[in-house]
PDB file of C-alpha atoms in Angstrom:
ATOM      1  CA  MET A   1      68.789  -6.540 -56.881  1.00  0.00           C
ATOM      2  CA  VAL A   2      71.034  -5.551 -53.992  1.00  0.00           C
ATOM      3  CA  GLU A   3      74.680  -5.215 -54.949  1.00  0.00           C
ATOM      4  CA  VAL A   4      76.965  -7.577 -53.018  1.00  0.00           C
ATOM      5  CA  ALA A   5      79.674  -5.445 -51.468  1.00  0.00           C
ATOM      6  CA  GLY A   6      81.772  -5.286 -48.322  1.00  0.00           C
ATOM      7  CA  ALA A   7      80.658  -3.177 -45.383  1.00  0.00           C
ATOM      8  CA  ALA A   8      81.245  -2.600 -41.699  1.00  0.00           C
ATOM      9  CA  ASN A   9      81.507  -5.564 -39.377  1.00  0.00           C
ATOM     10  CA  MET A  10      78.422  -6.645 -37.478  1.00  0.00           C
ATOM     11  CA  THR A  11      77.424  -8.717 -34.461  1.00  0.00           C
ATOM     12  CA  ILE A  12      74.999 -11.552 -35.092  1.00  0.00           C
ATOM     13  CA  GLY A  13      73.380 -14.275 -33.024  1.00  0.00           C
ATOM     14  CA  MET A  14      73.471 -17.793 -34.476  1.00  0.00           C
ATOM     15  CA  VAL A  15      70.950 -20.337 -33.188  1.00  0.00           C
ATOM     16  CA  GLY A  16      72.090 -23.813 -34.201  1.00  0.00           C
ATOM     17  CA  LEU A  17      75.771 -24.708 -34.517  1.00  0.00           C
ATOM     18  CA  GLY A  18      75.574 -28.018 -36.363  1.00  0.00           C
ATOM     19  CA  LYS A  19      77.204 -29.059 -39.625  1.00  0.00           C
ATOM     20  CA  MET A  20      76.045 -25.893 -41.379  1.00  0.00           C
ATOM     21  CA  GLY A  21      75.571 -23.350 -38.586  1.00  0.00           C
ATOM     22  CA  GLY A  22      78.910 -24.066 -36.947  1.00  0.00           C
ATOM     23  CA  HIS A  23      80.872 -23.578 -40.164  1.00  0.00           C
ATOM     24  CA  MET A  24      78.877 -20.458 -40.993  1.00  0.00           C
ATOM     25  CA  ALA A  25      79.777 -18.959 -37.616  1.00  0.00           C
ATOM     26  CA  GLU A  26      83.460 -19.681 -38.260  1.00  0.00           C
ATOM     27  CA  ARG A  27      83.318 -18.087 -41.709  1.00  0.00           C
ATOM     28  CA  LEU A  28      81.644 -14.967 -40.328  1.00  0.00           C
ATOM     29  CA  ARG A  29      84.234 -14.635 -37.574  1.00  0.00           C
ATOM     30  CA  ALA A  30      87.048 -15.044 -40.096  1.00  0.00           C
ATOM     31  CA  ALA A  31      85.556 -12.107 -42.012  1.00  0.00           C
ATOM     32  CA  GLY A  32      85.682  -9.923 -38.892  1.00  0.00           C
ATOM     33  CA  HIS A  33      82.100 -10.250 -37.686  1.00  0.00           C
ATOM     34  CA  LYS A  34      81.269 -11.145 -34.097  1.00  0.00           C
ATOM     35  CA  VAL A  35      79.083 -14.223 -33.641  1.00  0.00           C
ATOM     36  CA  GLU A  36      77.303 -15.147 -30.442  1.00  0.00           C
ATOM     37  CA  GLY A  37      76.221 -18.766 -30.770  1.00  0.00           C
ATOM     38  CA  TYR A  38      73.561 -20.773 -29.010  1.00  0.00           C
ATOM     39  CA  VAL A  39      72.679 -24.450 -29.144  1.00  0.00           C
ATOM     40  CA  ARG A  40      71.032 -26.524 -26.429  1.00  0.00           C
ATOM     41  CA  SER A  41      73.953 -28.865 -25.797  1.00  0.00           C
ATOM     42  CA  ALA A  42      76.951 -27.575 -23.862  1.00  0.00           C
ATOM     43  CA  GLY A  43      80.442 -28.077 -25.275  1.00  0.00           C
ATOM     44  CA  THR A  44      79.364 -27.466 -28.871  1.00  0.00           C
ATOM     45  CA  GLY A  45      80.927 -24.071 -29.482  1.00  0.00           C
ATOM     46  CA  ARG A  46      78.143 -22.017 -27.979  1.00  0.00           C
ATOM     47  CA  THR A  47      78.979 -18.695 -26.345  1.00  0.00           C
ATOM     48  CA  VAL A  48      75.733 -18.373 -24.373  1.00  0.00           C
ATOM     49  CA  SER A  49      73.600 -20.918 -22.535  1.00  0.00           C
ATOM     50  CA  SER A  50      70.079 -19.777 -23.467  1.00  0.00           C
ATOM     51  CA  LEU A  51      68.115 -17.833 -26.056  1.00  0.00           C
ATOM     52  CA  SER A  52      67.380 -15.123 -23.510  1.00  0.00           C
ATOM     53  CA  GLU A  53      71.110 -14.750 -22.823  1.00  0.00           C
ATOM     54  CA  LEU A  54      71.775 -14.610 -26.578  1.00  0.00           C
ATOM     55  CA  VAL A  55      69.300 -11.766 -27.013  1.00  0.00           C
ATOM     56  CA  ALA A  56      70.717  -9.947 -23.981  1.00  0.00           C
ATOM     57  CA  VAL A  57      74.293  -9.865 -25.309  1.00  0.00           C
ATOM     58  CA  LEU A  58      73.425  -8.673 -28.834  1.00  0.00           C
ATOM     59  CA  PRO A  59      73.592  -4.951 -29.633  1.00  0.00           C
ATOM     60  CA  THR A  60      70.422  -3.324 -30.933  1.00  0.00           C
ATOM     61  CA  PRO A  61      68.995  -3.545 -33.474  1.00  0.00           C
ATOM     62  CA  ARG A  62      69.617  -7.259 -33.112  1.00  0.00           C
ATOM     63  CA  VAL A  63      70.112  -9.830 -35.873  1.00  0.00           C
ATOM     64  CA  VAL A  64      69.468 -13.498 -35.078  1.00  0.00           C
ATOM     65  CA  TRP A  65      70.120 -16.205 -37.687  1.00  0.00           C
ATOM     66  CA  VAL A  66      68.186 -19.434 -37.038  1.00  0.00           C
ATOM     67  CA  MET A  67      69.862 -22.593 -38.364  1.00  0.00           C
ATOM     68  CA  VAL A  68      67.853 -25.484 -36.910  1.00  0.00           C
ATOM     69  CA  PRO A  69      65.785 -28.279 -38.529  1.00  0.00           C
ATOM     70  CA  ALA A  70      62.670 -27.202 -40.369  1.00  0.00           C
ATOM     71  CA  GLY A  71      59.240 -27.617 -38.859  1.00  0.00           C
ATOM     72  CA  ALA A  72      58.599 -27.846 -35.140  1.00  0.00           C
ATOM     73  CA  ALA A  73      62.177 -26.940 -34.123  1.00  0.00           C
ATOM     74  CA  THR A  74      62.144 -23.747 -36.190  1.00  0.00           C
ATOM     75  CA  ASP A  75      58.628 -22.883 -35.031  1.00  0.00           C
ATOM     76  CA  ASP A  76      59.708 -23.228 -31.407  1.00  0.00           C
ATOM     77  CA  VAL A  77      62.768 -20.991 -31.796  1.00  0.00           C
ATOM     78  CA  ILE A  78      60.826 -18.295 -33.659  1.00  0.00           C
ATOM     79  CA  ASP A  79      58.061 -18.412 -31.058  1.00  0.00           C
ATOM     80  CA  GLN A  80      60.616 -17.773 -28.316  1.00  0.00           C
ATOM     81  CA  LEU A  81      62.422 -15.065 -30.266  1.00  0.00           C
ATOM     82  CA  GLY A  82      59.129 -13.292 -30.839  1.00  0.00           C
ATOM     83  CA  ASP A  83      58.793 -12.918 -27.072  1.00  0.00           C
ATOM     84  CA  LEU A  84      62.430 -11.958 -26.485  1.00  0.00           C
ATOM     85  CA  LEU A  85      63.274  -9.558 -29.320  1.00  0.00           C
ATOM     86  CA  SER A  86      62.192  -5.943 -29.786  1.00  0.00           C
ATOM     87  CA  ALA A  87      60.845  -3.790 -32.593  1.00  0.00           C
ATOM     88  CA  GLY A  88      63.529  -3.134 -35.214  1.00  0.00           C
ATOM     89  CA  ASP A  89      65.277  -6.498 -34.753  1.00  0.00           C
ATOM     90  CA  ILE A  90      65.634  -9.003 -37.615  1.00  0.00           C
ATOM     91  CA  VAL A  91      65.218 -12.787 -37.609  1.00  0.00           C
ATOM     92  CA  VAL A  92      66.764 -14.785 -40.474  1.00  0.00           C
ATOM     93  CA  ASP A  93      65.634 -18.366 -41.078  1.00  0.00           C
ATOM     94  CA  GLY A  94      68.512 -20.043 -42.906  1.00  0.00           C
ATOM     95  CA  GLY A  95      67.266 -23.627 -42.579  1.00  0.00           C
ATOM     96  CA  ASN A  96      65.302 -25.684 -45.085  1.00  0.00           C
ATOM     97  CA  SER A  97      61.881 -24.473 -43.979  1.00  0.00           C
ATOM     98  CA  HIS A  98      58.872 -24.876 -46.248  1.00  0.00           C
ATOM     99  CA  TYR A  99      58.299 -21.591 -48.071  1.00  0.00           C
ATOM    100  CA  LEU A 100      54.653 -21.570 -46.975  1.00  0.00           C
ATOM    101  CA  ASP A 101      55.810 -21.371 -43.332  1.00  0.00           C
ATOM    102  CA  ASP A 102      57.646 -18.112 -44.021  1.00  0.00           C
ATOM    103  CA  ALA A 103      54.553 -15.945 -44.406  1.00  0.00           C
ATOM    104  CA  ARG A 104      53.245 -17.221 -41.082  1.00  0.00           C
ATOM    105  CA  HIS A 105      56.533 -16.510 -39.325  1.00  0.00           C
ATOM    106  CA  ALA A 106      56.786 -13.067 -40.922  1.00  0.00           C
ATOM    107  CA  GLU A 107      53.274 -12.094 -39.808  1.00  0.00           C
ATOM    108  CA  GLN A 108      53.884 -13.453 -36.323  1.00  0.00           C
ATOM    109  CA  LEU A 109      57.006 -11.317 -35.895  1.00  0.00           C
ATOM    110  CA  LYS A 110      55.640  -8.282 -37.738  1.00  0.00           C
ATOM    111  CA  ALA A 111      52.967  -7.925 -35.048  1.00  0.00           C
ATOM    112  CA  ARG A 112      55.830  -7.126 -32.667  1.00  0.00           C
ATOM    113  CA  GLY A 113      57.712  -4.886 -35.092  1.00  0.00           C
ATOM    114  CA  ILE A 114      60.336  -7.569 -35.827  1.00  0.00           C
ATOM    115  CA  SER A 115      61.469  -8.186 -39.421  1.00  0.00           C
ATOM    116  CA  PHE A 116      61.765 -11.632 -40.972  1.00  0.00           C
ATOM    117  CA  VAL A 117      64.052 -12.784 -43.808  1.00  0.00           C
ATOM    118  CA  ASP A 118      64.184 -16.294 -45.261  1.00  0.00           C
ATOM    119  CA  ALA A 119      67.573 -17.408 -46.541  1.00  0.00           C
ATOM    120  CA  GLY A 120      67.857 -20.589 -48.543  1.00  0.00           C
ATOM    121  CA  THR A 121      71.429 -21.712 -47.902  1.00  0.00           C
ATOM    122  CA  SER A 122      73.407 -24.225 -49.979  1.00  0.00           C
ATOM    123  CA  GLY A 123      76.976 -25.386 -49.562  1.00  0.00           C
ATOM    124  CA  GLY A 124      76.867 -28.295 -47.152  1.00  0.00           C
ATOM    125  CA  VAL A 125      79.893 -29.033 -45.008  1.00  0.00           C
ATOM    126  CA  TRP A 126      82.152 -27.406 -47.650  1.00  0.00           C
ATOM    127  CA  GLY A 127      80.510 -23.996 -47.424  1.00  0.00           C
ATOM    128  CA  GLY A 128      82.694 -22.808 -44.585  1.00  0.00           C
ATOM    129  CA  GLN A 129      85.719 -23.116 -46.860  1.00  0.00           C
ATOM    130  CA  TYR A 130      84.305 -22.169 -50.262  1.00  0.00           C
ATOM    131  CA  GLY A 131      81.300 -20.034 -49.355  1.00  0.00           C
ATOM    132  CA  TYR A 132      77.551 -20.564 -49.364  1.00  0.00           C
ATOM    133  CA  ALA A 133      75.051 -19.983 -52.152  1.00  0.00           C
ATOM    134  CA  LEU A 134      72.392 -17.727 -50.645  1.00  0.00           C
ATOM    135  CA  MET A 135      68.853 -17.252 -51.939  1.00  0.00           C
ATOM    136  CA  VAL A 136      67.037 -14.734 -49.757  1.00  0.00           C
ATOM    137  CA  GLY A 137      63.517 -13.393 -49.498  1.00  0.00           C
ATOM    138  CA  GLY A 138      62.334 -10.289 -47.655  1.00  0.00           C
ATOM    139  CA  ASP A 139      62.060  -6.521 -47.739  1.00  0.00           C
ATOM    140  CA  GLU A 140      64.768  -4.578 -49.577  1.00  0.00           C
ATOM    141  CA  ALA A 141      65.620  -2.522 -46.480  1.00  0.00           C
ATOM    142  CA  ASP A 142      66.228  -5.643 -44.387  1.00  0.00           C
ATOM    143  CA  ILE A 143      68.355  -7.225 -47.112  1.00  0.00           C
ATOM    144  CA  THR A 144      70.458  -4.064 -47.308  1.00  0.00           C
ATOM    145  CA  THR A 145      70.991  -4.136 -43.539  1.00  0.00           C
ATOM    146  CA  LEU A 146      72.120  -7.761 -43.729  1.00  0.00           C
ATOM    147  CA  MET A 147      74.447  -7.405 -46.733  1.00  0.00           C
ATOM    148  CA  PRO A 148      77.669  -7.436 -44.661  1.00  0.00           C
ATOM    149  CA  ILE A 149      76.629 -10.864 -43.357  1.00  0.00           C
ATOM    150  CA  PHE A 150      75.559 -12.169 -46.763  1.00  0.00           C
ATOM    151  CA  SER A 151      78.754 -10.850 -48.359  1.00  0.00           C
ATOM    152  CA  ALA A 152      80.887 -12.701 -45.824  1.00  0.00           C
ATOM    153  CA  LEU A 153      79.016 -15.974 -46.249  1.00  0.00           C
ATOM    154  CA  LYS A 154      78.810 -16.086 -50.050  1.00  0.00           C
ATOM    155  CA  PRO A 155      81.684 -17.223 -52.301  1.00  0.00           C
ATOM    156  CA  GLU A 156      84.046 -14.643 -53.741  1.00  0.00           C
ATOM    157  CA  GLY A 157      83.023 -13.238 -57.102  1.00  0.00           C
ATOM    158  CA  PRO A 158      79.782 -11.979 -58.621  1.00  0.00           C
ATOM    159  CA  HIS A 159      77.669 -15.072 -58.077  1.00  0.00           C
ATOM    160  CA  GLY A 160      76.364 -17.037 -55.099  1.00  0.00           C
ATOM    161  CA  PHE A 161      73.835 -14.481 -53.803  1.00  0.00           C
ATOM    162  CA  VAL A 162      70.388 -13.445 -54.974  1.00  0.00           C
ATOM    163  CA  HIS A 163      67.588 -11.402 -53.454  1.00  0.00           C
ATOM    164  CA  ALA A 164      64.978 -13.716 -54.952  1.00  0.00           C
ATOM    165  CA  GLY A 165      61.906 -11.707 -53.969  1.00  0.00           C
ATOM    166  CA  SER A 166      59.555 -11.097 -51.068  1.00  0.00           C
ATOM    167  CA  VAL A 167      59.256 -13.266 -47.950  1.00  0.00           C
ATOM    168  CA  GLY A 168      59.136 -16.928 -48.967  1.00  0.00           C
ATOM    169  CA  ALA A 169      61.067 -16.451 -52.217  1.00  0.00           C
ATOM    170  CA  GLY A 170      64.379 -17.503 -50.706  1.00  0.00           C
ATOM    171  CA  HIS A 171      63.117 -20.835 -49.429  1.00  0.00           C
ATOM    172  CA  PHE A 172      61.111 -21.387 -52.626  1.00  0.00           C
ATOM    173  CA  ALA A 173      64.290 -20.923 -54.683  1.00  0.00           C
ATOM    174  CA  LYS A 174      66.235 -23.267 -52.393  1.00  0.00           C
ATOM    175  CA  MET A 175      63.436 -25.829 -52.630  1.00  0.00           C
ATOM    176  CA  VAL A 176      63.680 -25.829 -56.426  1.00  0.00           C
ATOM    177  CA  HIS A 177      67.494 -25.952 -56.175  1.00  0.00           C
ATOM    178  CA  ASN A 178      67.250 -29.099 -54.081  1.00  0.00           C
ATOM    179  CA  GLY A 179      64.757 -30.642 -56.494  1.00  0.00           C
ATOM    180  CA  ILE A 180      67.258 -30.102 -59.318  1.00  0.00           C
ATOM    181  CA  GLU A 181      69.962 -31.582 -57.100  1.00  0.00           C
ATOM    182  CA  TYR A 182      67.868 -34.749 -56.676  1.00  0.00           C
ATOM    183  CA  GLY A 183      67.579 -35.180 -60.445  1.00  0.00           C
ATOM    184  CA  MET A 184      71.270 -34.596 -61.107  1.00  0.00           C
ATOM    185  CA  MET A 185      72.359 -37.041 -58.416  1.00  0.00           C
ATOM    186  CA  GLN A 186      69.916 -39.699 -59.631  1.00  0.00           C
ATOM    187  CA  ALA A 187      71.131 -39.424 -63.235  1.00  0.00           C
ATOM    188  CA  MET A 188      74.726 -39.723 -62.069  1.00  0.00           C
ATOM    189  CA  GLY A 189      73.867 -42.747 -59.957  1.00  0.00           C
ATOM    190  CA  GLU A 190      72.029 -44.498 -62.764  1.00  0.00           C
ATOM    191  CA  GLY A 191      74.860 -43.888 -65.228  1.00  0.00           C
ATOM    192  CA  TYR A 192      77.394 -45.270 -62.760  1.00  0.00           C
ATOM    193  CA  ALA A 193      75.225 -48.358 -62.234  1.00  0.00           C
ATOM    194  CA  VAL A 194      75.099 -48.997 -66.003  1.00  0.00           C
ATOM    195  CA  LEU A 195      78.884 -48.707 -66.245  1.00  0.00           C
ATOM    196  CA  LYS A 196      79.349 -51.088 -63.344  1.00  0.00           C
ATOM    197  CA  ALA A 197      76.971 -53.656 -64.839  1.00  0.00           C
ATOM    198  CA  SER A 198      78.609 -53.744 -68.278  1.00  0.00           C
ATOM    199  CA  PRO A 199      81.194 -56.492 -68.994  1.00  0.00           C
ATOM    200  CA  LEU A 200      82.837 -54.067 -71.451  1.00  0.00           C
ATOM    201  CA  ILE A 201      83.903 -51.649 -68.717  1.00  0.00           C
ATOM    202  CA  LYS A 202      86.936 -52.768 -66.735  1.00  0.00           C
ATOM    203  CA  ASP A 203      86.935 -49.880 -64.243  1.00  0.00           C
ATOM    204  CA  GLN A 204      83.808 -47.774 -63.847  1.00  0.00           C
ATOM    205  CA  ASP A 205      85.572 -45.536 -61.320  1.00  0.00           C
ATOM    206  CA  ALA A 206      88.264 -44.628 -63.857  1.00  0.00           C
ATOM    207  CA  VAL A 207      85.615 -43.848 -66.464  1.00  0.00           C
ATOM    208  CA  ALA A 208      83.840 -41.497 -64.068  1.00  0.00           C
ATOM    209  CA  ALA A 209      87.141 -39.816 -63.208  1.00  0.00           C
ATOM    210  CA  SER A 210      87.914 -39.287 -66.889  1.00  0.00           C
ATOM    211  CA  TRP A 211      84.816 -37.094 -67.190  1.00  0.00           C
ATOM    212  CA  ARG A 212      86.207 -34.526 -64.759  1.00  0.00           C
ATOM    213  CA  SER A 213      88.015 -32.685 -67.564  1.00  0.00           C
ATOM    214  CA  GLY A 214      86.602 -31.707 -70.952  1.00  0.00           C
ATOM    215  CA  SER A 215      83.292 -33.524 -70.516  1.00  0.00           C
ATOM    216  CA  VAL A 216      79.948 -31.704 -70.625  1.00  0.00           C
ATOM    217  CA  VAL A 217      78.937 -33.539 -67.424  1.00  0.00           C
ATOM    218  CA  ARG A 218      81.957 -32.339 -65.451  1.00  0.00           C
ATOM    219  CA  SER A 219      80.720 -30.817 -62.191  1.00  0.00           C
ATOM    220  CA  TRP A 220      81.288 -30.514 -58.469  1.00  0.00           C
ATOM    221  CA  LEU A 221      78.972 -33.495 -57.933  1.00  0.00           C
ATOM    222  CA  LEU A 222      81.156 -35.564 -60.263  1.00  0.00           C
ATOM    223  CA  ASP A 223      84.235 -34.443 -58.319  1.00  0.00           C
ATOM    224  CA  LEU A 224      82.543 -35.570 -55.094  1.00  0.00           C
ATOM    225  CA  LEU A 225      81.665 -38.934 -56.640  1.00  0.00           C
ATOM    226  CA  CYS A 226      85.302 -39.421 -57.581  1.00  0.00           C
ATOM    227  CA  ASN A 227      86.328 -38.497 -54.033  1.00  0.00           C
ATOM    228  CA  ALA A 228      83.952 -41.143 -52.726  1.00  0.00           C
ATOM    229  CA  VAL A 229      85.106 -43.946 -55.048  1.00  0.00           C
ATOM    230  CA  ALA A 230      88.756 -43.116 -54.355  1.00  0.00           C
ATOM    231  CA  ASP A 231      88.080 -43.821 -50.681  1.00  0.00           C
ATOM    232  CA  ASP A 232      85.807 -46.796 -51.387  1.00  0.00           C
ATOM    233  CA  PRO A 233      86.111 -48.322 -54.905  1.00  0.00           C
ATOM    234  CA  GLY A 234      82.718 -49.561 -56.021  1.00  0.00           C
ATOM    235  CA  LEU A 235      81.088 -47.858 -53.006  1.00  0.00           C
ATOM    236  CA  ALA A 236      80.612 -51.211 -51.283  1.00  0.00           C
ATOM    237  CA  SER A 237      80.364 -49.660 -47.816  1.00  0.00           C
ATOM    238  CA  PHE A 238      77.369 -47.493 -48.760  1.00  0.00           C
ATOM    239  CA  LEU A 239      73.892 -48.885 -48.335  1.00  0.00           C
ATOM    240  CA  PRO A 240      71.885 -48.880 -51.590  1.00  0.00           C
ATOM    241  CA  GLN A 241      69.334 -46.482 -50.145  1.00  0.00           C
ATOM    242  CA  SER A 242      69.023 -42.758 -49.558  1.00  0.00           C
ATOM    243  CA  ALA A 243      66.498 -40.791 -47.532  1.00  0.00           C
ATOM    244  CA  GLU A 244      64.517 -37.855 -48.894  1.00  0.00           C
ATOM    245  CA  SER A 245      64.473 -34.767 -46.703  1.00  0.00           C
ATOM    246  CA  GLY A 246      61.355 -33.036 -48.027  1.00  0.00           C
ATOM    247  CA  GLU A 247      62.468 -30.379 -50.497  1.00  0.00           C
ATOM    248  CA  ALA A 248      61.971 -32.457 -53.669  1.00  0.00           C
ATOM    249  CA  LYS A 249      58.515 -33.481 -52.469  1.00  0.00           C
ATOM    250  CA  TRP A 250      57.640 -29.815 -51.917  1.00  0.00           C
ATOM    251  CA  THR A 251      59.016 -28.966 -55.373  1.00  0.00           C
ATOM    252  CA  VAL A 252      56.806 -31.588 -57.012  1.00  0.00           C
ATOM    253  CA  GLN A 253      53.785 -30.382 -55.043  1.00  0.00           C
ATOM    254  CA  ALA A 254      54.431 -26.748 -56.007  1.00  0.00           C
ATOM    255  CA  ALA A 255      54.986 -27.711 -59.644  1.00  0.00           C
ATOM    256  CA  LEU A 256      51.681 -29.585 -59.738  1.00  0.00           C
ATOM    257  CA  GLY A 257      49.928 -26.500 -58.387  1.00  0.00           C
ATOM    258  CA  LEU A 258      51.623 -24.311 -61.005  1.00  0.00           C
ATOM    259  CA  GLY A 259      50.915 -26.726 -63.847  1.00  0.00           C
ATOM    260  CA  VAL A 260      54.612 -27.288 -64.568  1.00  0.00           C
ATOM    261  CA  PRO A 261      55.702 -30.872 -65.410  1.00  0.00           C
ATOM    262  CA  VAL A 262      58.776 -32.051 -63.468  1.00  0.00           C
ATOM    263  CA  PRO A 263      59.149 -35.755 -64.403  1.00  0.00           C
ATOM    264  CA  VAL A 264      62.884 -36.005 -63.635  1.00  0.00           C
ATOM    265  CA  ILE A 265      62.581 -34.499 -60.149  1.00  0.00           C
ATOM    266  CA  ALA A 266      59.487 -36.596 -59.429  1.00  0.00           C
ATOM    267  CA  THR A 267      61.200 -39.792 -60.567  1.00  0.00           C
ATOM    268  CA  SER A 268      64.301 -39.090 -58.468  1.00  0.00           C
ATOM    269  CA  LEU A 269      62.065 -38.494 -55.452  1.00  0.00           C
ATOM    270  CA  TYR A 270      60.262 -41.786 -55.999  1.00  0.00           C
ATOM    271  CA  ALA A 271      63.593 -43.578 -56.411  1.00  0.00           C
ATOM    272  CA  ARG A 272      64.706 -42.425 -52.972  1.00  0.00           C
ATOM    273  CA  GLN A 273      61.400 -43.444 -51.444  1.00  0.00           C
ATOM    274  CA  THR A 274      61.560 -46.843 -53.141  1.00  0.00           C
ATOM    275  CA  SER A 275      65.143 -47.364 -51.975  1.00  0.00           C
ATOM    276  CA  GLN A 276      64.006 -47.525 -48.365  1.00  0.00           C
ATOM    277  CA  GLY A 277      62.801 -51.047 -49.106  1.00  0.00           C
ATOM    278  CA  GLY A 278      66.064 -52.018 -50.842  1.00  0.00           C
ATOM    279  CA  GLY A 279      67.934 -50.464 -53.754  1.00  0.00           C
ATOM    280  CA  ASP A 280      70.825 -50.835 -56.146  1.00  0.00           C
ATOM    281  CA  ASP A 281      74.160 -49.290 -57.107  1.00  0.00           C
ATOM    282  CA  ALA A 282      72.515 -46.040 -58.224  1.00  0.00           C
ATOM    283  CA  MET A 283      71.430 -45.418 -54.646  1.00  0.00           C
ATOM    284  CA  ARG A 284      74.935 -46.170 -53.401  1.00  0.00           C
ATOM    285  CA  VAL A 285      76.117 -43.200 -55.494  1.00  0.00           C
ATOM    286  CA  VAL A 286      73.346 -40.927 -54.205  1.00  0.00           C
ATOM    287  CA  SER A 287      74.140 -42.009 -50.634  1.00  0.00           C
ATOM    288  CA  ALA A 288      77.865 -41.406 -51.166  1.00  0.00           C
ATOM    289  CA  LEU A 289      77.283 -37.949 -52.684  1.00  0.00           C
ATOM    290  CA  ARG A 290      75.068 -36.876 -49.793  1.00  0.00           C
ATOM    291  CA  ASN A 291      77.809 -37.968 -47.415  1.00  0.00           C
ATOM    292  CA  GLN A 292      80.424 -36.040 -49.399  1.00  0.00           C
ATOM    293  CA  PHE A 293      78.681 -32.645 -49.535  1.00  0.00           C
ATOM    294  CA  GLY A 294      76.417 -32.790 -46.530  1.00  0.00           C
ATOM    295  CA  GLY A 295      78.032 -35.181 -44.075  1.00  0.00           C
ATOM    296  CA  HIS A 296      74.951 -37.412 -44.104  1.00  0.00           C
ATOM    297  CA  GLN A 297      75.587 -40.888 -42.770  1.00  0.00           C
ATOM    298  CA  ALA A 298      75.313 -43.659 -45.345  1.00  0.00           C
ATOM    299  CA  GLY A 299      71.766 -44.845 -45.614  1.00  0.00           C
ATOM    300  CA  HIS A 300      70.441 -42.536 -42.941  1.00  0.00           C
ATOM    301  CA  GLU A 301      69.019 -39.034 -42.753  1.00  0.00           C
ATOM    302  CA  SER A 302      71.019 -36.733 -40.477  1.00  0.00           C
ATOM    303  CA  GLY A 303      69.890 -33.470 -38.958  1.00  0.00           C
TER     304      GLY A 303
END
């Protein structure tokens, strides 16, 4: 386990300046690091206009953090970086890539002498202010090199960072994290729906708010639910549906392969899938919570 500690400032390239990447760049700059940012669209905070320009302005050995959607978009960026970077450089994939993709990316870059680190990153749109939970996978030497960046991004205090293991471990840990998140949000949504349906309860929003202190279910998710109902009592403006972005499905698939039962995560995944054809008040809560911590539009999946 690498100790999280402060160190000299660094220069890093950030590819992707959306809801997560943009706030991460701001947090790094506030900590004294220099961030060169690239995204395809002009006027979005980028400092360079192409990946080749990004690589050209970075000091060697270069560090490039990729924060774009998983799948084809990440594959494309890593393909290009493999042609542009040099031996000794490091690529960090901080998106929600499937952990099985990491080994392929690592081997692809290793052939050119380029290191690869996968960094599962949690914190949503609030991470820029409060810090990001980081779950990273890769070689110890690469993690040590990157510690000034990780230290700046994580929350203050002893928690919020883990070197989870070799390449793929970071995204595997983040995948499981998101599966747990699905189950917690679903349980909260179902409980809220029961409160709302009961003629005994005069104000389900007040009941939920009362749990924020002293209760064993008090949590940041509960705080976010209370934020949402304060703005929209009863959550009438939220569609009773919520998209699933892949991580819970991957968690269930991995669990099946490992012989580990995950009925709560599986059920919450199916609930989201079922909600696409119509849902209920439980899905309004899940939709509202996703909007609160991730900026996702109600009823729709955002990048």
